[in-house]
Short mmCIF file of C-alpha atoms and ligand atoms in Angstrom, two decimals:
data_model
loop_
_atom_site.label_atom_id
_atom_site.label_comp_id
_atom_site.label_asym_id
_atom_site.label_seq_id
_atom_site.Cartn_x
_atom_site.Cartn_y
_atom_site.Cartn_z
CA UNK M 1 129.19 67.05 105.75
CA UNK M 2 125.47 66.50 106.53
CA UNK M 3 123.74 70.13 105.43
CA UNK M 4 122.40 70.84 109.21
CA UNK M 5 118.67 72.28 107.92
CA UNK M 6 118.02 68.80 106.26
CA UNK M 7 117.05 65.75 108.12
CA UNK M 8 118.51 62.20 107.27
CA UNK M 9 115.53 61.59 104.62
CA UNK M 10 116.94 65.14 102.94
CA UNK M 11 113.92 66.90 103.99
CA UNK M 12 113.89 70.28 105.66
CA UNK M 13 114.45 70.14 109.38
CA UNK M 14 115.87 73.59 110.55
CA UNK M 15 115.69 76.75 107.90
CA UNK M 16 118.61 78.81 108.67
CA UNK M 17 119.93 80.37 105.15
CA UNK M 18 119.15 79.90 101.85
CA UNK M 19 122.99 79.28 100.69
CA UNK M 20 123.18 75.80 99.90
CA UNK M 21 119.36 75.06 100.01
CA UNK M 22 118.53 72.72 97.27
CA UNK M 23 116.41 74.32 94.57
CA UNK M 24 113.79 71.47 94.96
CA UNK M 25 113.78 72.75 98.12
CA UNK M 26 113.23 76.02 97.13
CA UNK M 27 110.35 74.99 94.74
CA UNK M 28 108.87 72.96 96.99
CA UNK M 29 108.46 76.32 99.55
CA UNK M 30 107.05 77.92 96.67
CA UNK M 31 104.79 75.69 95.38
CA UNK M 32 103.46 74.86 98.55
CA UNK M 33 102.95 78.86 99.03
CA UNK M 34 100.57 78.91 96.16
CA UNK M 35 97.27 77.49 98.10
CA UNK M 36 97.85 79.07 101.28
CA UNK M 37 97.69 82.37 99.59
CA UNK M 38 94.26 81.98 99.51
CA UNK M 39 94.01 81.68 103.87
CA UNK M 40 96.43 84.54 103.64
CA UNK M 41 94.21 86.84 101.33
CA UNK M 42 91.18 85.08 103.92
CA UNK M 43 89.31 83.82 101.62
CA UNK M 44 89.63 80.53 103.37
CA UNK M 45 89.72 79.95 107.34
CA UNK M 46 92.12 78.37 109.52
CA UNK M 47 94.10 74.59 108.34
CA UNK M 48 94.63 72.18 110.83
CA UNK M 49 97.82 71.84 110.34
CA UNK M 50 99.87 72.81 113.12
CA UNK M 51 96.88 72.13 115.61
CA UNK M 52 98.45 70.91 118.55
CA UNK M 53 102.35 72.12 118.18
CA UNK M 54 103.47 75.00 119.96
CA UNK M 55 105.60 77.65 117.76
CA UNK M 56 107.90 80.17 119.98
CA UNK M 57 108.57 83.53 118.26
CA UNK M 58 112.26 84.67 119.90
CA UNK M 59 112.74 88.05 118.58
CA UNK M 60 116.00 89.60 120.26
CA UNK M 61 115.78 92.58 117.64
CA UNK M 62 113.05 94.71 116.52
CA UNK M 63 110.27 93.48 113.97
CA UNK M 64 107.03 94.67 112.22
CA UNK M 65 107.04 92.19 109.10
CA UNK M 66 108.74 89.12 110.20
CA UNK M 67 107.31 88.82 113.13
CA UNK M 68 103.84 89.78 112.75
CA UNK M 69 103.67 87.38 109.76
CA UNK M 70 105.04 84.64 111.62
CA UNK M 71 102.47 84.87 114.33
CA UNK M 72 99.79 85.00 111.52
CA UNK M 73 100.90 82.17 109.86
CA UNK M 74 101.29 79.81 112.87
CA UNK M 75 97.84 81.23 113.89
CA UNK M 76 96.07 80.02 110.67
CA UNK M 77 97.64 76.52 110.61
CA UNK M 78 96.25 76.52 114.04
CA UNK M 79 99.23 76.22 116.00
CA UNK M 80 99.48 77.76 119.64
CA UNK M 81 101.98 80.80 119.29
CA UNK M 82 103.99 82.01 122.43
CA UNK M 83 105.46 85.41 121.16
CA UNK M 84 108.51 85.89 124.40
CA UNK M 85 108.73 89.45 125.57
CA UNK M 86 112.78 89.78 125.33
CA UNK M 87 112.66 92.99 127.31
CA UNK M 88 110.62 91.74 130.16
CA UNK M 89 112.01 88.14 129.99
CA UNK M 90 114.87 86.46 132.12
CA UNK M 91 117.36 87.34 129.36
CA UNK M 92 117.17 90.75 130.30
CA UNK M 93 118.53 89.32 133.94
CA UNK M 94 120.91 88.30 132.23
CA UNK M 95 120.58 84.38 131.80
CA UNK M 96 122.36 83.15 128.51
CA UNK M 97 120.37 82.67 124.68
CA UNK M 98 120.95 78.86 125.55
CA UNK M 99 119.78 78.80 128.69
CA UNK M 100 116.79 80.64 127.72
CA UNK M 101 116.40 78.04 124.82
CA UNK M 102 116.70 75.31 127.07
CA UNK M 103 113.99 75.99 129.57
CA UNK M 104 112.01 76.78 126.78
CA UNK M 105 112.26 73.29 125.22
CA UNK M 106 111.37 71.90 128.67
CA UNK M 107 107.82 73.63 127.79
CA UNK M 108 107.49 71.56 125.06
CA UNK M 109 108.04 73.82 122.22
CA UNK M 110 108.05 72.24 118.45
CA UNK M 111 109.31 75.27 116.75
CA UNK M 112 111.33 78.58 117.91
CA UNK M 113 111.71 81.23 115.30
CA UNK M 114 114.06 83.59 116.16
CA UNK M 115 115.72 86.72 115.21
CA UNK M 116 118.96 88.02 116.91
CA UNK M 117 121.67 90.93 116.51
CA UNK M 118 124.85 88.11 116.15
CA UNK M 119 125.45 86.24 113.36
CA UNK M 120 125.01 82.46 113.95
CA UNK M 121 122.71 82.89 116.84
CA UNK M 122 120.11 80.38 114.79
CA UNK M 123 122.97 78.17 113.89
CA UNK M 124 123.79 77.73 117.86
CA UNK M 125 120.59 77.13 118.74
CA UNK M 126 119.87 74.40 116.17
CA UNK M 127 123.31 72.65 117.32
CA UNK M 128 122.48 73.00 120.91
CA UNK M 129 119.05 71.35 120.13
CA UNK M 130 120.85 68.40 118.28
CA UNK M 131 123.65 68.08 120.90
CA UNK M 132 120.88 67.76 123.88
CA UNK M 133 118.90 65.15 121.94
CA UNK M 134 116.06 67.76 121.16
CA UNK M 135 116.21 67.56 116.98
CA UNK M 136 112.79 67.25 117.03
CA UNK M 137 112.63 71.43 117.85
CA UNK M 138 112.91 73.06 114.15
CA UNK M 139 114.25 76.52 114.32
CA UNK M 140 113.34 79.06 111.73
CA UNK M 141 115.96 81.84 111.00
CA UNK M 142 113.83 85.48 111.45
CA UNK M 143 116.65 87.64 110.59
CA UNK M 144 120.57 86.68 112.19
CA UNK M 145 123.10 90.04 112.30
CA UNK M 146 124.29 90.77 108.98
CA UNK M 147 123.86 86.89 107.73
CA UNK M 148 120.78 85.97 106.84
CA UNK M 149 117.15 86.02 106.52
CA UNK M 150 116.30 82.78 104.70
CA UNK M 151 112.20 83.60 105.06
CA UNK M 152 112.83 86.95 103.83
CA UNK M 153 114.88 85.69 100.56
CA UNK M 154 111.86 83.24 99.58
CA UNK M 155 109.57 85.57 100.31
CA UNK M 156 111.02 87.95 97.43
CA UNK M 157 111.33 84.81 94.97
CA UNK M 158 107.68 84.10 95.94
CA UNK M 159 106.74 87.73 94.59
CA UNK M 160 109.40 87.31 91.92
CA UNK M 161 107.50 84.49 90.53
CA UNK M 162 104.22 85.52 91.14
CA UNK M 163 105.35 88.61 88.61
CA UNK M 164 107.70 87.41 85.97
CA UNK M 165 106.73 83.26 86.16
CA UNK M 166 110.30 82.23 84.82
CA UNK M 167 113.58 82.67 86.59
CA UNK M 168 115.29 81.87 83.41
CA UNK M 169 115.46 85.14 81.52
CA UNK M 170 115.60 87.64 84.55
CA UNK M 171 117.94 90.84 85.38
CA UNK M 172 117.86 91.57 89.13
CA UNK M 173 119.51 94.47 90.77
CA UNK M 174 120.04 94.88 93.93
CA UNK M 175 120.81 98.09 94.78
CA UNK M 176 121.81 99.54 98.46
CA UNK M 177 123.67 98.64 101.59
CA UNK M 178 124.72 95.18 100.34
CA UNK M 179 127.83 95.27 103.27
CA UNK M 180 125.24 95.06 105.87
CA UNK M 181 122.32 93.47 104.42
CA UNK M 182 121.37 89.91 105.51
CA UNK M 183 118.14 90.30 103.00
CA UNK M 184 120.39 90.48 99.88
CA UNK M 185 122.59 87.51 101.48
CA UNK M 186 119.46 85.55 101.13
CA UNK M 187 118.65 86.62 98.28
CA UNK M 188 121.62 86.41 95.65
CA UNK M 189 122.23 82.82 96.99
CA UNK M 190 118.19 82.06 96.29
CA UNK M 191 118.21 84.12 92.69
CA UNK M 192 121.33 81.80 91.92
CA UNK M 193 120.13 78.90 93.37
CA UNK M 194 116.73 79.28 90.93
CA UNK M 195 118.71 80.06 87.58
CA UNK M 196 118.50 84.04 87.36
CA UNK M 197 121.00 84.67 85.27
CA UNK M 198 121.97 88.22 85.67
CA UNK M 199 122.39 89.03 89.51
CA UNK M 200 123.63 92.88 89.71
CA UNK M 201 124.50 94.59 92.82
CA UNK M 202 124.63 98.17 92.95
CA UNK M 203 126.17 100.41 95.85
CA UNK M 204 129.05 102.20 96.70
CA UNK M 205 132.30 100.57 97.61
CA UNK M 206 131.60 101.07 101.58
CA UNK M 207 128.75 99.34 100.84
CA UNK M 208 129.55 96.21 99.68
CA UNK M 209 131.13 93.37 100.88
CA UNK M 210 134.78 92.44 99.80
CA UNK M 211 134.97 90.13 97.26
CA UNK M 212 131.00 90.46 96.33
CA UNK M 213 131.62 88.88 92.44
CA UNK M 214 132.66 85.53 94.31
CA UNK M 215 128.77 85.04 94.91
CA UNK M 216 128.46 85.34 90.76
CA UNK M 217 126.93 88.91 91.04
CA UNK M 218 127.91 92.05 88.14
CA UNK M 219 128.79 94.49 90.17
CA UNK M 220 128.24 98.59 89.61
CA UNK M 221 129.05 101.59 91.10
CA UNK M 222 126.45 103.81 88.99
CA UNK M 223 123.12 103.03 89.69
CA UNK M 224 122.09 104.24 86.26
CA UNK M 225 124.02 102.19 84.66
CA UNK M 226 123.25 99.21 86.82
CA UNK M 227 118.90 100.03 86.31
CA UNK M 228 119.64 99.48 82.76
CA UNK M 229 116.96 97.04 81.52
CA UNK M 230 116.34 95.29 84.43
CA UNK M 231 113.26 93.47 85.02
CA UNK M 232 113.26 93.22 89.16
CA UNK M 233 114.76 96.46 91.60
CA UNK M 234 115.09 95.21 94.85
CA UNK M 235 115.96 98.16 97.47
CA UNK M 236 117.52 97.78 100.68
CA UNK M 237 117.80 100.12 103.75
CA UNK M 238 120.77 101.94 104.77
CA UNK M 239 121.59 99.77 107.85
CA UNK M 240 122.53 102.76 110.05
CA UNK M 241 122.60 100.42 113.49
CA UNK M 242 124.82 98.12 111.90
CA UNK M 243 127.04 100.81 110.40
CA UNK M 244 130.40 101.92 112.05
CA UNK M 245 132.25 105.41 111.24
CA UNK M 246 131.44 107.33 108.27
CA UNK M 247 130.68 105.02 105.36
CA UNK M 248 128.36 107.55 103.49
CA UNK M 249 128.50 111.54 103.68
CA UNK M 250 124.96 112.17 104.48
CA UNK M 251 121.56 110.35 103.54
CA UNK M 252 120.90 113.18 101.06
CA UNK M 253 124.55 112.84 99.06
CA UNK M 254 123.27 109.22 99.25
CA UNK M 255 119.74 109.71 97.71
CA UNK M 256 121.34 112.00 94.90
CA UNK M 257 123.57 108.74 93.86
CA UNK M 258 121.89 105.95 94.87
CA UNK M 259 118.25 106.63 95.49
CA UNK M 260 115.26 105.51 93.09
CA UNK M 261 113.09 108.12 91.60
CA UNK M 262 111.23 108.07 88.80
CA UNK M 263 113.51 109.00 86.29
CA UNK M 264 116.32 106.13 87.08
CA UNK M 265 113.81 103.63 87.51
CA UNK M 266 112.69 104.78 84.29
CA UNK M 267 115.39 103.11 82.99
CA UNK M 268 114.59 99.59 83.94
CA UNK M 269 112.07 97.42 81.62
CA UNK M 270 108.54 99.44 81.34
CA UNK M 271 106.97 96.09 83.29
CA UNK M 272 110.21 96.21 86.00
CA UNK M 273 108.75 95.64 89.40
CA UNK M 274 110.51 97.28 92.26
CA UNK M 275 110.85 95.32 95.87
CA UNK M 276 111.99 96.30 99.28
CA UNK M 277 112.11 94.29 102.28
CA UNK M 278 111.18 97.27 104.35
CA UNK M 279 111.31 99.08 107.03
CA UNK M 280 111.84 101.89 103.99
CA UNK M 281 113.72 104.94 104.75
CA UNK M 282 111.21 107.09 102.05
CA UNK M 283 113.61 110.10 100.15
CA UNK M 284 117.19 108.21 101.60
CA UNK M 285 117.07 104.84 99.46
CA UNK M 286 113.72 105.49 97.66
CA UNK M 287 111.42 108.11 96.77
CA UNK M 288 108.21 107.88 97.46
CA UNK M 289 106.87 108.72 93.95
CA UNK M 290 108.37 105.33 93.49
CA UNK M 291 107.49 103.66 96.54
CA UNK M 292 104.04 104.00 96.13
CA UNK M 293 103.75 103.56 92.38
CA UNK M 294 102.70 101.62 89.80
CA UNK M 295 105.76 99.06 89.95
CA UNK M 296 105.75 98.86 93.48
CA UNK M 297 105.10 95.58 94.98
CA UNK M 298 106.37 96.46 98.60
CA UNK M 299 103.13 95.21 100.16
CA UNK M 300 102.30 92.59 98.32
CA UNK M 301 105.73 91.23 99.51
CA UNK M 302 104.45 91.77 103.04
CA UNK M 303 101.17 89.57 102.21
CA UNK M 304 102.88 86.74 100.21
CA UNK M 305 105.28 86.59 103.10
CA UNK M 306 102.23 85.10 105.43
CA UNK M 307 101.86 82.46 102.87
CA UNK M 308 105.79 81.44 102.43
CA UNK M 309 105.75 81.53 106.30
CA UNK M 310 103.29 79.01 106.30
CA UNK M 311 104.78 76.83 103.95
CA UNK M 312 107.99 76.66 105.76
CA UNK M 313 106.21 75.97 108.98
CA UNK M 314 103.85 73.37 107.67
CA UNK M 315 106.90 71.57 105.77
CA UNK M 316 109.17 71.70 109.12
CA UNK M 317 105.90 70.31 110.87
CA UNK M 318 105.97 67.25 108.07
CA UNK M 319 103.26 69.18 106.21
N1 CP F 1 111.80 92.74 106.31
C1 CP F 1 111.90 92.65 107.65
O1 CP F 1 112.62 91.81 108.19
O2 CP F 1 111.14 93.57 108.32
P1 CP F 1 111.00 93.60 109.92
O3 CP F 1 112.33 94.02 110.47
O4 CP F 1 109.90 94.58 110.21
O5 CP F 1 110.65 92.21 110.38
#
């Protein structure tokens, strides 16, 4: 079966998860992430890009990052963005995501990012697009339910390798709410994807996903055992609106086990850099001794993400 984000020449059409995204793929993101760092950072003005193409930002679910970024990065490749107002658009009348999508089209949009609560919601729109004769739309995954956040994923390998250079030798832990967490979907299948050979996960068994080894992860129930000479921490947030009944005692019983201070991260590499997608929950998943140290790279994430953004855009747009 065709993969649905590649085109007929194999070249990216839709980006809607990173599982089963071919590594040149991957590197190509990357590599093309390198010079637009530099209109990122600002030390170089606006590309011409995307002059002329209209890119739709559909956020159905809260964002800072994802979608601020987004808007940046269409911005400096000159594209005209349209960020929709859910709350004070017709789907709060009640008119259906493909409806929406459809009259949308109509306007001529090239690109709709979008970010929704269900699972799939990218998926269906990139179907509906095909099945209308309107392929030509690419849609960008900005975060789906608990599946995926394909931007998000690169992102991290983008920081990753700006870091440590070489996939090759790496130990990554993950450590959180892995049962909730479309970030570390994204991520394991990206990490794997790019050779990392050691892929931990570390939570508590509510917190993971059934069957989490059969995505080639180590998994561990003790985070200090799991921190153990590991060269990249990534963090995630307790998910609370995804959760449902009591899969933790409180946020502090969960900081005593699972949260990073100091002295667990301590027991990573010296040169370990730590990661979170953010929003951060500060003394629940991390402290902030750690969050705003020396191995933090939580905002640099945040600024490399303008530049991945862009190279995902520019390669949809034929770039
Ligand atoms: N990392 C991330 O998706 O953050 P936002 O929810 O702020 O976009």
């Amino acid at each position: 079966m065709r993969n649905i984000q590649l085109n007929g020449e194999g070249r990216l059409q839709h980006l809607l998860t990173t599982e089963g995204l071919p590594r040149h793929i991957i590197t190509e993101i990357l590599d093309s992430a390198v010079p637009f760092t530099e209109v990122a950072e600002r030390e170089v003005k606006k590309l011409p890009l995307l002059r002329g193409k209209s890119v739709f930002n559909l956020f159905f679910e809260n964002s800072t990052r994802t979608r601020t970024t987004f808007e940046i990065a269409a911005k400096r490749l000159s594209a005209d963005v349209i960020n929709l107002n859910i709350n004070t658009s017709s789907a709060a009348k009640g008119e259906s995501l493909l409806d929406t999508i459809d009259n949308l089209a109509a306007m001529h949009a090239d690109m709709f990012v979008v970010r929704h609560a269900s699972s799939g919601a990218p998926f269906l729109i990139a179907a509906h697009l095909a099945a209308t004769g309107k392929e030509h739309i690419s849609v960008v995954n900005a975060g789906d339910g608990r599946h995926a956040h394909p931007t998000q994923g690169l992102l991290d390998m983008y920081t990753i390798r700006h870091y440590k250079r070489d996939f090759g030798e790496l130990t990554v832990a993950i450590v959180g709410d892995l049962l909730h967490s479309r970030v570390a979907r994204s991520q394991i299948y990206a990490l794997a994807t790019l050779g990392v050979p050691e892929i931990r996960v570390i939570a508590p068994r509510t917190l993971l996903p059934s069957q989490v080894e059969r995505l080639g992860v180590r998994v561990f129930h003790n985070i200090d055992e799991g921190l153990r000479g590991a060269d990249v921490v990534m963090m995630l947030r307790l998910q609370n609106e995804r959760m449902q009944g009591a899969l933790l005692p409180s946020p502090q019983e969960y900081f005593k086990s699972y949260g990073l201070t100091p002295e667990r991260l301590a027991l990573a590499k010296p040169d370990a850099i730590v990661m979170h997608p953010g929003p951060m929950n500060r003394g629940v998943e991390i402290d902030s001794a750690v969050a705003d140290g020396n191995h933090a790279v939580i905002l640099p994430q945040v600024t490399f993400g303008i530049a991945v953004r862009m190279a995902v855009m520019s390669l949809l747009a034929g770039g």
